[in-house]
XYZ file of C-alpha atoms in Angstrom:
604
model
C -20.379 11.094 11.571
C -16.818 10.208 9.709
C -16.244 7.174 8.820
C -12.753 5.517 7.193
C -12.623 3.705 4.154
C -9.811 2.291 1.408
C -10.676 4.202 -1.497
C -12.159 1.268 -3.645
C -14.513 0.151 -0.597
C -16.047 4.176 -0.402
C -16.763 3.462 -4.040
C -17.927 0.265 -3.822
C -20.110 1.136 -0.540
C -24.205 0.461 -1.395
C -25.876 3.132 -1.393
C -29.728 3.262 -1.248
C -31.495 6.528 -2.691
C -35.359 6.946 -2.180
C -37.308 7.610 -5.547
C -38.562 10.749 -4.615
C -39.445 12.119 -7.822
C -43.503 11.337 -7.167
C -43.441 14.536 -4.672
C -41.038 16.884 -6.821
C -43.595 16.783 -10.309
C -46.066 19.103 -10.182
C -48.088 16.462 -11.947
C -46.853 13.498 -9.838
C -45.978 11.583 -13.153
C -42.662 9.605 -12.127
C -41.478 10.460 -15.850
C -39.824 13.314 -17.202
C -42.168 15.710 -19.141
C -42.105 15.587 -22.823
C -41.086 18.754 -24.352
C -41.522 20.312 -27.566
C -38.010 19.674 -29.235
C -36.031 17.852 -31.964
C -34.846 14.553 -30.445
C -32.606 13.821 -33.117
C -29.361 11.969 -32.430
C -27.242 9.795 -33.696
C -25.270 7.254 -31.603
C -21.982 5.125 -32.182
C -19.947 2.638 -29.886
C -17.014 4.084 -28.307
C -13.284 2.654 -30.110
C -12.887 -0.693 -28.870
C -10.130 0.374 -26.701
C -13.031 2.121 -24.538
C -14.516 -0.597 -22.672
C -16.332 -1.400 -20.070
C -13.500 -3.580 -18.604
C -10.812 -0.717 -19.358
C -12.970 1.791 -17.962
C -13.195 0.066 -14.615
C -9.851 -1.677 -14.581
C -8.146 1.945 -15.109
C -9.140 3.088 -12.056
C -8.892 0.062 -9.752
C -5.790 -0.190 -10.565
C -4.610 2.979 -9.990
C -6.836 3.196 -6.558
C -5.093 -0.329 -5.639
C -1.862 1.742 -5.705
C -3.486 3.528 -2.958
C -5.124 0.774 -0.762
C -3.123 1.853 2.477
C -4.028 5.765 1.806
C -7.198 5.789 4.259
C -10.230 8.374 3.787
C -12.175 9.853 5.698
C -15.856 10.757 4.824
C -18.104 12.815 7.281
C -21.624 11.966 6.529
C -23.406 15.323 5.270
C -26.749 16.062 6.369
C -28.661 17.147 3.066
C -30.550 20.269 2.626
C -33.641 17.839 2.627
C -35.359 14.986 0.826
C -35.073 16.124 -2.656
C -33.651 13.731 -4.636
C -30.995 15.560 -6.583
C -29.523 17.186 -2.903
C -29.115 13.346 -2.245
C -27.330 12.353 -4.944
C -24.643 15.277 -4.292
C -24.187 14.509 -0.793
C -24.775 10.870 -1.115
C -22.644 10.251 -4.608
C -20.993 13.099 -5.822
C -18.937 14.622 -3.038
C -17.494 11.684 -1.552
C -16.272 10.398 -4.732
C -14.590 14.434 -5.120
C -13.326 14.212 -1.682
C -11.772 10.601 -2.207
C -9.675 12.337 -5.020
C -8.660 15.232 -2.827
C -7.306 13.138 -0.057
C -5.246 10.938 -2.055
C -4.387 13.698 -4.999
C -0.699 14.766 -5.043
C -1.217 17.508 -2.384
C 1.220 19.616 -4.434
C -2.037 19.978 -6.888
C -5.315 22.060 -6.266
C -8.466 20.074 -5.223
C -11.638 19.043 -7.262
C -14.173 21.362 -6.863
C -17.697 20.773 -7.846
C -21.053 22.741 -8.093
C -24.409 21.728 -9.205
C -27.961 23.247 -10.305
C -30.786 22.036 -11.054
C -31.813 21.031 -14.372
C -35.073 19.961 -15.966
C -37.620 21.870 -14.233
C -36.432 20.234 -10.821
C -36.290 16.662 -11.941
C -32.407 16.498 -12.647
C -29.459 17.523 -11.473
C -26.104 18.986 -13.370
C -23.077 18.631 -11.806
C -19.879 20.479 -12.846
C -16.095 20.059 -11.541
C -13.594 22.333 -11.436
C -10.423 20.892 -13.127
C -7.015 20.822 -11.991
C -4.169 22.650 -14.013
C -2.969 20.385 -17.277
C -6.020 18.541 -16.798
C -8.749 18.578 -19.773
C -12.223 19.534 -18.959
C -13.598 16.798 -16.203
C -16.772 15.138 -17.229
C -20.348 16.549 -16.729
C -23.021 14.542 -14.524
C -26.834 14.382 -15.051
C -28.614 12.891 -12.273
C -32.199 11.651 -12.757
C -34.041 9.677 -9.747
C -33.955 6.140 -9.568
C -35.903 4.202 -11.600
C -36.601 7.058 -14.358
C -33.881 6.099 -16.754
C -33.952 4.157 -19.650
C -30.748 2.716 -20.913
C -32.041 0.508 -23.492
C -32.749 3.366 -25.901
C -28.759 4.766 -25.893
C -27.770 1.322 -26.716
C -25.334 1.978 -29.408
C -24.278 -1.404 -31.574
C -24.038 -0.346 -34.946
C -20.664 0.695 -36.227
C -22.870 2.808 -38.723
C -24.485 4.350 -36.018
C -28.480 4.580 -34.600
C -30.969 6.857 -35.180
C -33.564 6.098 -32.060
C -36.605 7.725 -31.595
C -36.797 8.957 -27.751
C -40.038 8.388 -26.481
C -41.394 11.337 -24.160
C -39.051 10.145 -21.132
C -35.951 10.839 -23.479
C -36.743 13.825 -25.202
C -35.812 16.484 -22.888
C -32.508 14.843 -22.340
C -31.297 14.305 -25.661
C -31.808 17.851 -26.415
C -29.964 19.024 -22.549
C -27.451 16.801 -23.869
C -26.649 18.213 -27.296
C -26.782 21.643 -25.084
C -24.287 20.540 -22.577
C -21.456 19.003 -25.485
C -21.811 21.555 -28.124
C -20.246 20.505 -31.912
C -16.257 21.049 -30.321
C -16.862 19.912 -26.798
C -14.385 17.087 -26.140
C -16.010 16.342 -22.494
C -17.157 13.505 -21.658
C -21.187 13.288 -19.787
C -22.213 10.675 -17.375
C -25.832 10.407 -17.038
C -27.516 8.160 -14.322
C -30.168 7.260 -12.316
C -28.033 5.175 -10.039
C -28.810 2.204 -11.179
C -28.248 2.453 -14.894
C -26.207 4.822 -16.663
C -24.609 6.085 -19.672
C -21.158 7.918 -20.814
C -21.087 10.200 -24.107
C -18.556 12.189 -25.557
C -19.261 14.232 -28.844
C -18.304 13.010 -32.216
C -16.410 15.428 -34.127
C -17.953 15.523 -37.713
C -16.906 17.625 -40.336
C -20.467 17.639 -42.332
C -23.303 19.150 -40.771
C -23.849 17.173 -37.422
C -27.349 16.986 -35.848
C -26.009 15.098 -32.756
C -23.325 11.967 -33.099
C -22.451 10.947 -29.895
C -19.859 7.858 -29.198
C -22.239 6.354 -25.800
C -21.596 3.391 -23.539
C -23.627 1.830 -21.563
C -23.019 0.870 -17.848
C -25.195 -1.272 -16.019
C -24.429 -3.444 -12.892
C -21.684 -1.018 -11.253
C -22.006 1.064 -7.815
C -22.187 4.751 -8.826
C -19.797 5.916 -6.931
C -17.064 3.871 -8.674
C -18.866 4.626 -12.441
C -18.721 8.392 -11.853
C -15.147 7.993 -10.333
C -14.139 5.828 -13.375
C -15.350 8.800 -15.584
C -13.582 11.253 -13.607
C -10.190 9.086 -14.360
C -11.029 9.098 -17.780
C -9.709 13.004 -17.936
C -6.746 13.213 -14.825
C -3.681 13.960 -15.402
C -1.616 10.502 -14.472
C 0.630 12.719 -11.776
C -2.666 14.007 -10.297
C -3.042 11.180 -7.955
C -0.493 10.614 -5.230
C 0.160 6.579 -6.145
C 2.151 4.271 -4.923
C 4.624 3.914 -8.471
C 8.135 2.643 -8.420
C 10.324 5.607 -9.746
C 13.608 5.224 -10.676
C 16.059 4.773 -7.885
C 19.266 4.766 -9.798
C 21.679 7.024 -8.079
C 22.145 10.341 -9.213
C 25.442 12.471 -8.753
C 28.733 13.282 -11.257
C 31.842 11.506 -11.673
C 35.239 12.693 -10.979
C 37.565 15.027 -13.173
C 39.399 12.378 -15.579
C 42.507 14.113 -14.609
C 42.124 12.569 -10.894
C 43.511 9.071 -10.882
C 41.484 6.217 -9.808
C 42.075 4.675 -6.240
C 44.477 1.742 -6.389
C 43.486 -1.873 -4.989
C 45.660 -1.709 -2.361
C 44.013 2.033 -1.212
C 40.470 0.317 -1.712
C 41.178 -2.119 0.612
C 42.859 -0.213 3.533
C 40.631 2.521 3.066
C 36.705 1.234 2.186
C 35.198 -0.810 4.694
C 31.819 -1.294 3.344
C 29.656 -0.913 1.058
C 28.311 2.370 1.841
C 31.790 4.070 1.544
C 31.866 3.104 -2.167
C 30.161 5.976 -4.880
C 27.067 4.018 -5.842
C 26.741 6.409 -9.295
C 30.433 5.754 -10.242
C 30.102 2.490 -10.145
C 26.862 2.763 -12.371
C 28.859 4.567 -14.886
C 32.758 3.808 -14.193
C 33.701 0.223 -15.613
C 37.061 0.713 -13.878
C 36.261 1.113 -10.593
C 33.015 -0.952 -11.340
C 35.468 -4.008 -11.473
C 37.906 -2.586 -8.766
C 34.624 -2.826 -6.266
C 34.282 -6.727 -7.170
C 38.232 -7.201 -6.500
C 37.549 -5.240 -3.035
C 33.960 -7.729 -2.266
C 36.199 -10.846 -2.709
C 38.796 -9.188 -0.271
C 36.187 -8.496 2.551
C 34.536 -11.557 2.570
C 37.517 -13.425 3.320
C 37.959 -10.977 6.353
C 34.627 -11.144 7.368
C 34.380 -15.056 7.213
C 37.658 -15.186 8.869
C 36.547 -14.700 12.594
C 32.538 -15.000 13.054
C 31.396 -13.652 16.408
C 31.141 -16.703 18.640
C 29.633 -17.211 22.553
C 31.733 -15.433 24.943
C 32.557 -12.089 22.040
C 31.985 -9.016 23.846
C 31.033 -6.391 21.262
C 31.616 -2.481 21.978
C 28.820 -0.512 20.598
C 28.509 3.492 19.460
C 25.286 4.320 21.026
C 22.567 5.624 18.570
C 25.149 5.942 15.943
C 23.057 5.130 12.991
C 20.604 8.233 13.917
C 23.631 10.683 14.449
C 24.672 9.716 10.824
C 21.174 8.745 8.699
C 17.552 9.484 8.677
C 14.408 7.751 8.001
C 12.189 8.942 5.555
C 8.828 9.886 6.613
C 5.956 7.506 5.900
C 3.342 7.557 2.849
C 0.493 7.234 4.686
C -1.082 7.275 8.627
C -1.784 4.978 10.570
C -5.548 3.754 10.193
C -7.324 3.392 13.711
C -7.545 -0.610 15.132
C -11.130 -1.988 15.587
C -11.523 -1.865 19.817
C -10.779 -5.531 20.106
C -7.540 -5.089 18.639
C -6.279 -2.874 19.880
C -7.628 -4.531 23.616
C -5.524 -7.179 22.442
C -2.310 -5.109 22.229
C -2.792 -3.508 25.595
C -3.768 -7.120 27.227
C -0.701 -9.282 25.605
C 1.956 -6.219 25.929
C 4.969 -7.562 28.344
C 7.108 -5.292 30.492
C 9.437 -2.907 28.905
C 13.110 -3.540 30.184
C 13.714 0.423 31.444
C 17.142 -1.193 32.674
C 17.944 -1.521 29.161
C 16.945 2.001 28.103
C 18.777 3.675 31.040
C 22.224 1.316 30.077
C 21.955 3.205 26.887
C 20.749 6.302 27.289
C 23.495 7.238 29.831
C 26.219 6.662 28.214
C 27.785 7.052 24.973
C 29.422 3.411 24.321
C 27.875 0.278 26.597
C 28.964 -3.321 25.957
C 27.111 -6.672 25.039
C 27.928 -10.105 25.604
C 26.837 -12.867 23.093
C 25.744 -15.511 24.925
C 24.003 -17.781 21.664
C 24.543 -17.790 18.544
C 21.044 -17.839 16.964
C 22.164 -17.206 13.193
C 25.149 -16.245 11.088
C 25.676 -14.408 8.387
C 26.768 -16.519 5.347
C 28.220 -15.013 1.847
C 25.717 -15.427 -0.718
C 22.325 -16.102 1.329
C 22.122 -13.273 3.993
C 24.164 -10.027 5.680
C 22.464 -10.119 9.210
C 23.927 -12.587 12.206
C 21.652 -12.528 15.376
C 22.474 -13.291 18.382
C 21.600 -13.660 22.113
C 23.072 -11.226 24.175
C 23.233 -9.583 27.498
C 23.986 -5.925 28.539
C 24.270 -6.073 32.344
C 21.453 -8.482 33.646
C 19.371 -7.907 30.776
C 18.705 -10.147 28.025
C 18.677 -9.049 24.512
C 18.110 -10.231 20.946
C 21.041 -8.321 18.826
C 20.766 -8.056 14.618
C 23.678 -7.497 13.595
C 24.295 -6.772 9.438
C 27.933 -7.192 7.506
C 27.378 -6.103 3.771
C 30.983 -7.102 2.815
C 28.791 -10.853 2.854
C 26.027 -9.478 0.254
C 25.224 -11.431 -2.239
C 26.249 -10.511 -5.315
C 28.521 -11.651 -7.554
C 30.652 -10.353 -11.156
C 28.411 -10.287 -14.079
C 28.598 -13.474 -16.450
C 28.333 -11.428 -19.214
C 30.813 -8.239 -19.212
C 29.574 -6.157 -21.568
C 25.981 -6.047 -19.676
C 25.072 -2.112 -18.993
C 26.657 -1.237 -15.360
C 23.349 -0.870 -13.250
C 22.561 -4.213 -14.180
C 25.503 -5.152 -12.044
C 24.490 -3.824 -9.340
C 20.841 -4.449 -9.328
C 19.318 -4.898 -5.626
C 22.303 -4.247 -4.019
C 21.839 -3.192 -0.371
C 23.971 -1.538 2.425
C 23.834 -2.356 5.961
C 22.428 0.950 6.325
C 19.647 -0.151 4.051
C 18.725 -2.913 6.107
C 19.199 -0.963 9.336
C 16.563 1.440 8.038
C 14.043 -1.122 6.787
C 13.798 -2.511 10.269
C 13.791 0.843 12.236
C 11.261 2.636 9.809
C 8.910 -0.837 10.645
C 9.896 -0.492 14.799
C 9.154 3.336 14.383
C 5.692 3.012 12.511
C 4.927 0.068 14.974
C 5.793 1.635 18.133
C 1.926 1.405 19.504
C 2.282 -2.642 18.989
C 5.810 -3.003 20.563
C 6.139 -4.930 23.221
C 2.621 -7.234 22.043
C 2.590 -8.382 18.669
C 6.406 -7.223 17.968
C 9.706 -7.047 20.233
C 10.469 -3.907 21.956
C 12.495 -2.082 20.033
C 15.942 -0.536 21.733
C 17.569 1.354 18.936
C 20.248 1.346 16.298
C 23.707 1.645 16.843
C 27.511 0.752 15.513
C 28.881 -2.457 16.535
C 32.598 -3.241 16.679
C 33.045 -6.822 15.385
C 35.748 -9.783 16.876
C 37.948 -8.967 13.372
C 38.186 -4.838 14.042
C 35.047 -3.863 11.705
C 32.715 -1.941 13.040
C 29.151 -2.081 11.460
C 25.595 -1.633 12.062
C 23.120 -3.572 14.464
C 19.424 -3.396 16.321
C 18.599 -4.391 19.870
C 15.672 -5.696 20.411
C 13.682 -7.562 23.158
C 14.575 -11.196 23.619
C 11.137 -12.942 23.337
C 10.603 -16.559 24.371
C 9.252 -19.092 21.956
C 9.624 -20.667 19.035
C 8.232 -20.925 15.298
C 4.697 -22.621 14.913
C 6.720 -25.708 13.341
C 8.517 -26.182 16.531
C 5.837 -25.469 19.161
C 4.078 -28.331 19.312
C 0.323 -26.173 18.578
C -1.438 -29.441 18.191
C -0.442 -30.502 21.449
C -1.689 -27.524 23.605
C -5.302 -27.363 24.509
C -8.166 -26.027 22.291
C -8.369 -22.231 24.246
C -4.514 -22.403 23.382
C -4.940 -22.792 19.772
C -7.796 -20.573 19.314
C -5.811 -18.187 21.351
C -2.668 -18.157 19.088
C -4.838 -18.018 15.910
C -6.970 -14.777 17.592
C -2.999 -13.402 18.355
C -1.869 -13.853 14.713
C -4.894 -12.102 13.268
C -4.283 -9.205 15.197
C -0.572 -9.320 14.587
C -1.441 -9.319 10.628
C -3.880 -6.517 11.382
C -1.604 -4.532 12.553
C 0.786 -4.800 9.825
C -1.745 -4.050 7.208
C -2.980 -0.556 9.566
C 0.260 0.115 10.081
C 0.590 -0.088 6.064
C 3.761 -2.923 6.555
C 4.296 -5.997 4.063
C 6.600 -8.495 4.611
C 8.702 -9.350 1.456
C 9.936 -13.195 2.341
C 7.210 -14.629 5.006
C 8.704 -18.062 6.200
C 7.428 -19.745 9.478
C 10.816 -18.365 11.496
C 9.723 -14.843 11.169
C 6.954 -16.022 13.868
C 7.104 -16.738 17.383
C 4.789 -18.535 19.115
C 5.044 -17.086 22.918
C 4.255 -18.268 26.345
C 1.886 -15.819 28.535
C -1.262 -15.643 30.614
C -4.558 -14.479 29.870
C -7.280 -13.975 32.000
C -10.714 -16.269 31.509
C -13.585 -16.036 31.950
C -13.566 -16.923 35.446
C -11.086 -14.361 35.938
C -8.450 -16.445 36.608
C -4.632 -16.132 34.798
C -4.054 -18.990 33.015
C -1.177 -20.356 30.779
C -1.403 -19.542 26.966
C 0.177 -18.571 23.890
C 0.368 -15.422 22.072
C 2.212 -14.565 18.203
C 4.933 -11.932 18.044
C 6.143 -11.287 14.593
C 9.930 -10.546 13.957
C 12.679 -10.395 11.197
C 11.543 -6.632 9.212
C 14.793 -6.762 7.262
C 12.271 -7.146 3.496
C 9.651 -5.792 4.632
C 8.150 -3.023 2.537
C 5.930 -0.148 3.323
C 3.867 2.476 0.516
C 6.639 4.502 -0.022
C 7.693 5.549 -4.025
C 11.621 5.289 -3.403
C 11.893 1.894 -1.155
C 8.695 -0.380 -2.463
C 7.234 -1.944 -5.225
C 5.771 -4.798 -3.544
C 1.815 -5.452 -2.782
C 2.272 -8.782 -0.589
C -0.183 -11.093 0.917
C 0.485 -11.087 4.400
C -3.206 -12.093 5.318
C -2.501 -15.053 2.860
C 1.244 -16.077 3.373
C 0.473 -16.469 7.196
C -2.513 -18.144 7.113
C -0.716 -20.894 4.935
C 2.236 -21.019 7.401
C -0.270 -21.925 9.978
C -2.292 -24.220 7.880
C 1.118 -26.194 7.689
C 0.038 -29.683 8.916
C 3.504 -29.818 10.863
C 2.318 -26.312 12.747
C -0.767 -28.943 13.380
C -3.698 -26.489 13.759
C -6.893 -27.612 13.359
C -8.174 -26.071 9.931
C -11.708 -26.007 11.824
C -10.363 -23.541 14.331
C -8.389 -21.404 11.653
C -12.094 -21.073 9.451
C -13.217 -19.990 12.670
C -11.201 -17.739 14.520
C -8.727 -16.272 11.716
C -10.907 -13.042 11.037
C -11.602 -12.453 7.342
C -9.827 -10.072 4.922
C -10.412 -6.602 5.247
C -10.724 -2.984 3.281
C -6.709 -2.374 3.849
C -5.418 -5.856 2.348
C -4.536 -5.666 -1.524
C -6.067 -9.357 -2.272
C -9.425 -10.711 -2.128
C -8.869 -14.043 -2.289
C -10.438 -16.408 0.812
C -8.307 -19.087 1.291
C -10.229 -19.747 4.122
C -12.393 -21.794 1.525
C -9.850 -24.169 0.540
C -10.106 -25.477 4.160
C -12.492 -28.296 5.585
């Protein structure tokens, strides 16, 4: 049976082992067998540096980097009820095939073997490491119940001399075996409820056994031998979710060519996009020059604002004939059933008039018939608009980056890429949207507009630029819609919609950058009841993707809480939803959001 987990939760999922040790001894004595063997050892506390709390917080934080990376374990069927076979199937290999499924696939897997150890009553398990990896930690696994951790208690700085008693014995001397004088391995040993990590000291003197030893108590084993695991990968050896450096890379020009005069600039670069992002990270010159050219187009592109009645010409599917999407980090995780009933139940009629008007021809036409929002200098680049090609009725988005908002440094001598820090095309923002539409596409239509491509728009003043069409939907945001007004199956009805609509998101591994109540529609339907009658309610349809983020190295650095940023729009006394129903019916958090936080508790 497979089953799909965030990596943390497989860690952090309880396992039970039997304590089957009482049929494995030949004597039935539920301690290991005293041997005849110098226990001698001397223990020491790890550098403060290793701590419990770093040794934990190294890995969840790496593993929160890979939240949205789903895994998939198949439940093994063990070779039978010995203990240690349980503890490999149960413990071991899904914490081995965690790392493999979210390692940098360029690198080889984990592998891992283990034998038995101690006459039966233990288990050693060894792992393979990776290239430029040091030597991954060894594993001793004793059944529950059968280890004691008070006796490798280190907390001396001089170090301890204890005297195992005949449960410890064996162990002490396996472990001097296992990390010989110039072993710098570390060994995990637990029963699964206790356990212990030791790495050998390196002593110059004769050394009977000094061992720096921590002990971990309290912690699922799963994430303790994962957290020891960490302790030796390389930090490329995962496949994380890290901001890399997305300056542009290229050369500049020959000296000897001249640099393009203002008046050239002007006549000749239309947006953005046709400027050299590098030389103007390294050129002062033309740096400055591309500040002269903003103020220029702004004053063009505030001159004549679309207005009701514009007809705009559009290229059709010109932005994919000229730029492509990069793929996405990670699939899609699966919906729970009643989700993903939801999105089949609330999903309105496709407009195939639409698709055929743009499909069959190379240019079409659209006629604004509202203006819904403009694009102002210095807040945002996209203007939307209500529009109609033919008798269909469209939402348009269209972006102008000659209005981005950025402005000349206040202090000059600031390095260049500080000037142009954030700065986004209107291809940028085109992509952002599409890659969201395009991961989405199994929700359009529900939870999110139908989505009707991207294409180049010629504006009132001559400019042509990119825009989306989308489906029009019908509404308004929860501030407007009067929610306390409409009955109780209304209300709990919208709340049900937006925790599917967040749901899908978080599957679909979207965040949205800048939630504000306008980036949600609350939308007349039907839905059947119990009776089987259609009657009048109110879905949520999420819109506006132009910040929203997805797992991807080169376009995110955000973690965002959607689960918690829409919840407090709707907890907005003006939205004026009961905070009884919202406790109620506004699911909890799940394994694919990056917070844990309930706000749900805040509420009466």
């Amino acid at each position: 049976m497979q089953a799909i987990h965030s990596p943390e939760s497989l860690l952090r999922e309880s396992i039970s082992i039997p304590e089957p040790l009482r049929i494995l001894a030949t004597n039935s004595e539920p301690r290991l067998a005293a041997a005849n063997v110098d226990p001698g050892i001397d223990l020491f506390p790890f550098d403060p540096q290793f701590s419990e709390y770093e040794l934990f917080g190294s890995i969840l934080e790496r593993l929160q980097r890979c939240r949205r990376r789903p895994v998939r374990y198949t439940t093994r069927e063990s070779s039978g009820s010995r203990y240690p076979e349980l503890f490999y199937h149960e413990c071991a290999l899904p914490v081995v095939d965690m790392f493999n499924q979210i390692r940098d696939l360029s690198l080889p897997p984990i592998r891992s073997t283990y034998e038995m150890v101690l006459d039966g009553q233990a288990i050693k398990i060894t792992f393979e490491a990776p290239p430029e990896t040091r030597s991954l930690p060894i594993v001793i696994a004793l059944a529950p119940g059968t280890f004691q951790t008070g006796f490798w208690k280190a907390e001396v700085l001089t170090g301890v001399t204890p005297t195992p008693d005949v449960t410890d014995r064996r162990l002490v001397v396996l472990l001097k075996e296992l990390l010989g004088p110039d072993s710098d391995q570390y060994a995990l040993i637990t029963d699964t409820h206790g356990a212990i990590i030791a790495q050998r000291r390196k002593i110059e003197t004769y050394d009977r056994g000094s061992f720096n030893c921590e002990v971990i108590v309290g912690q699922p084993v799963r994430l303790t031998l994962a957290a020891c695991l960490n302790l030796n990968l390389s930090l490329g050896y995962m496949d994380e979710n890290i901001m890399t450096d997305k300056s542009p890379k290229g050369a500049l020009n020959a000296p000897t060519v001249p640099v393009p005069s203002d008046e050239d600039t002007f006549r000749d670069r239309k947006s953005i996009s046709d400027f050299d992002l590098y030389t103007l990270y390294h050129d002062k010159t033309q740096a400055e020059q591309f500040f002269r050219w903003k103020a220029r187009k702004v004053q063009e592109a505030m001159g004549r604002p679309c207005v009701v009645g514009d007809i705009l010409v559009a290229d059709a599917n010109a932005f994919d004939r000229r730029y492509t999407c990069p793929p996405n980090a990670v699939p899609l995780i699966p919906f729970p059933p009643h989700t993903a009933a939801y999105l089949d139940e609330a999903r309105r009629p496709q407009s195939v008039g639409t698709i055929e008007a743009i499909q069959s021809t190379d240019r079409f036409e659209v006629r604004i018939t509202r203006v819904m929002k403009t694009a102002a200098e210095g807040s945002q680049i996209a203007a939307v608009y209500e529009v109609t090609l033919g008798d269909q009725t469209l939402c348009l988005k269209v972006f102008d980056d000659r209005l981005y908002p950025i402005e000349p440094p206040e202090n000059p001598s600031e390095p260049l890429r500080y000037w142009f820090d954030g700065l986004k095309t209107a291809a940028d923002s085109v992509r952002t949207e599409q890659r969201v539409y395009q991961r989405l596409v199994h929700a359009q239509g529900s939870v999110i507009p139908w989505y009707y491509g991207a294409h180049s728009f010629t504006l009132p003043d001559g400019h042509q630029t990119f825009g989306i069409l989308m489906e029009f939907v019908k509404g308004s945001d929860p501030e407007e819609a009067d929610l306390g007004g409409r009955t109780e199956a209304e209300q709990i009805a919208f709340i049900k919609s937006a925790r599917h609509a967040v749901r899908v998101l978080q599957y679909g591994d979207i965040s949205q950058l800048d939630w504000e109540s306008t980036q949600i529609i609350c939308a007349p339907r039907t839905q059947q009841s119990s009776s089987g009658r259609l009657e009048p309610s109110v879905g949520c349809v999420f819109i506006d993707f132009t910040s929203a983020t997805q797992s991807d190295t080169a376009y995110n650095s955000h973690q965002v809480d959607d689960y918690g940023n829409v919840l407090e729009i709707l907890s907005d006394p003006v939205v004026g939803l009961p905070k009884r129903l919202l406790v109620e019916h506004f699911e909890p958090r799940e394994d694919w959001d990056y917070y844990i936080t309930n706000p749900l508790k805040d509420m009466d």
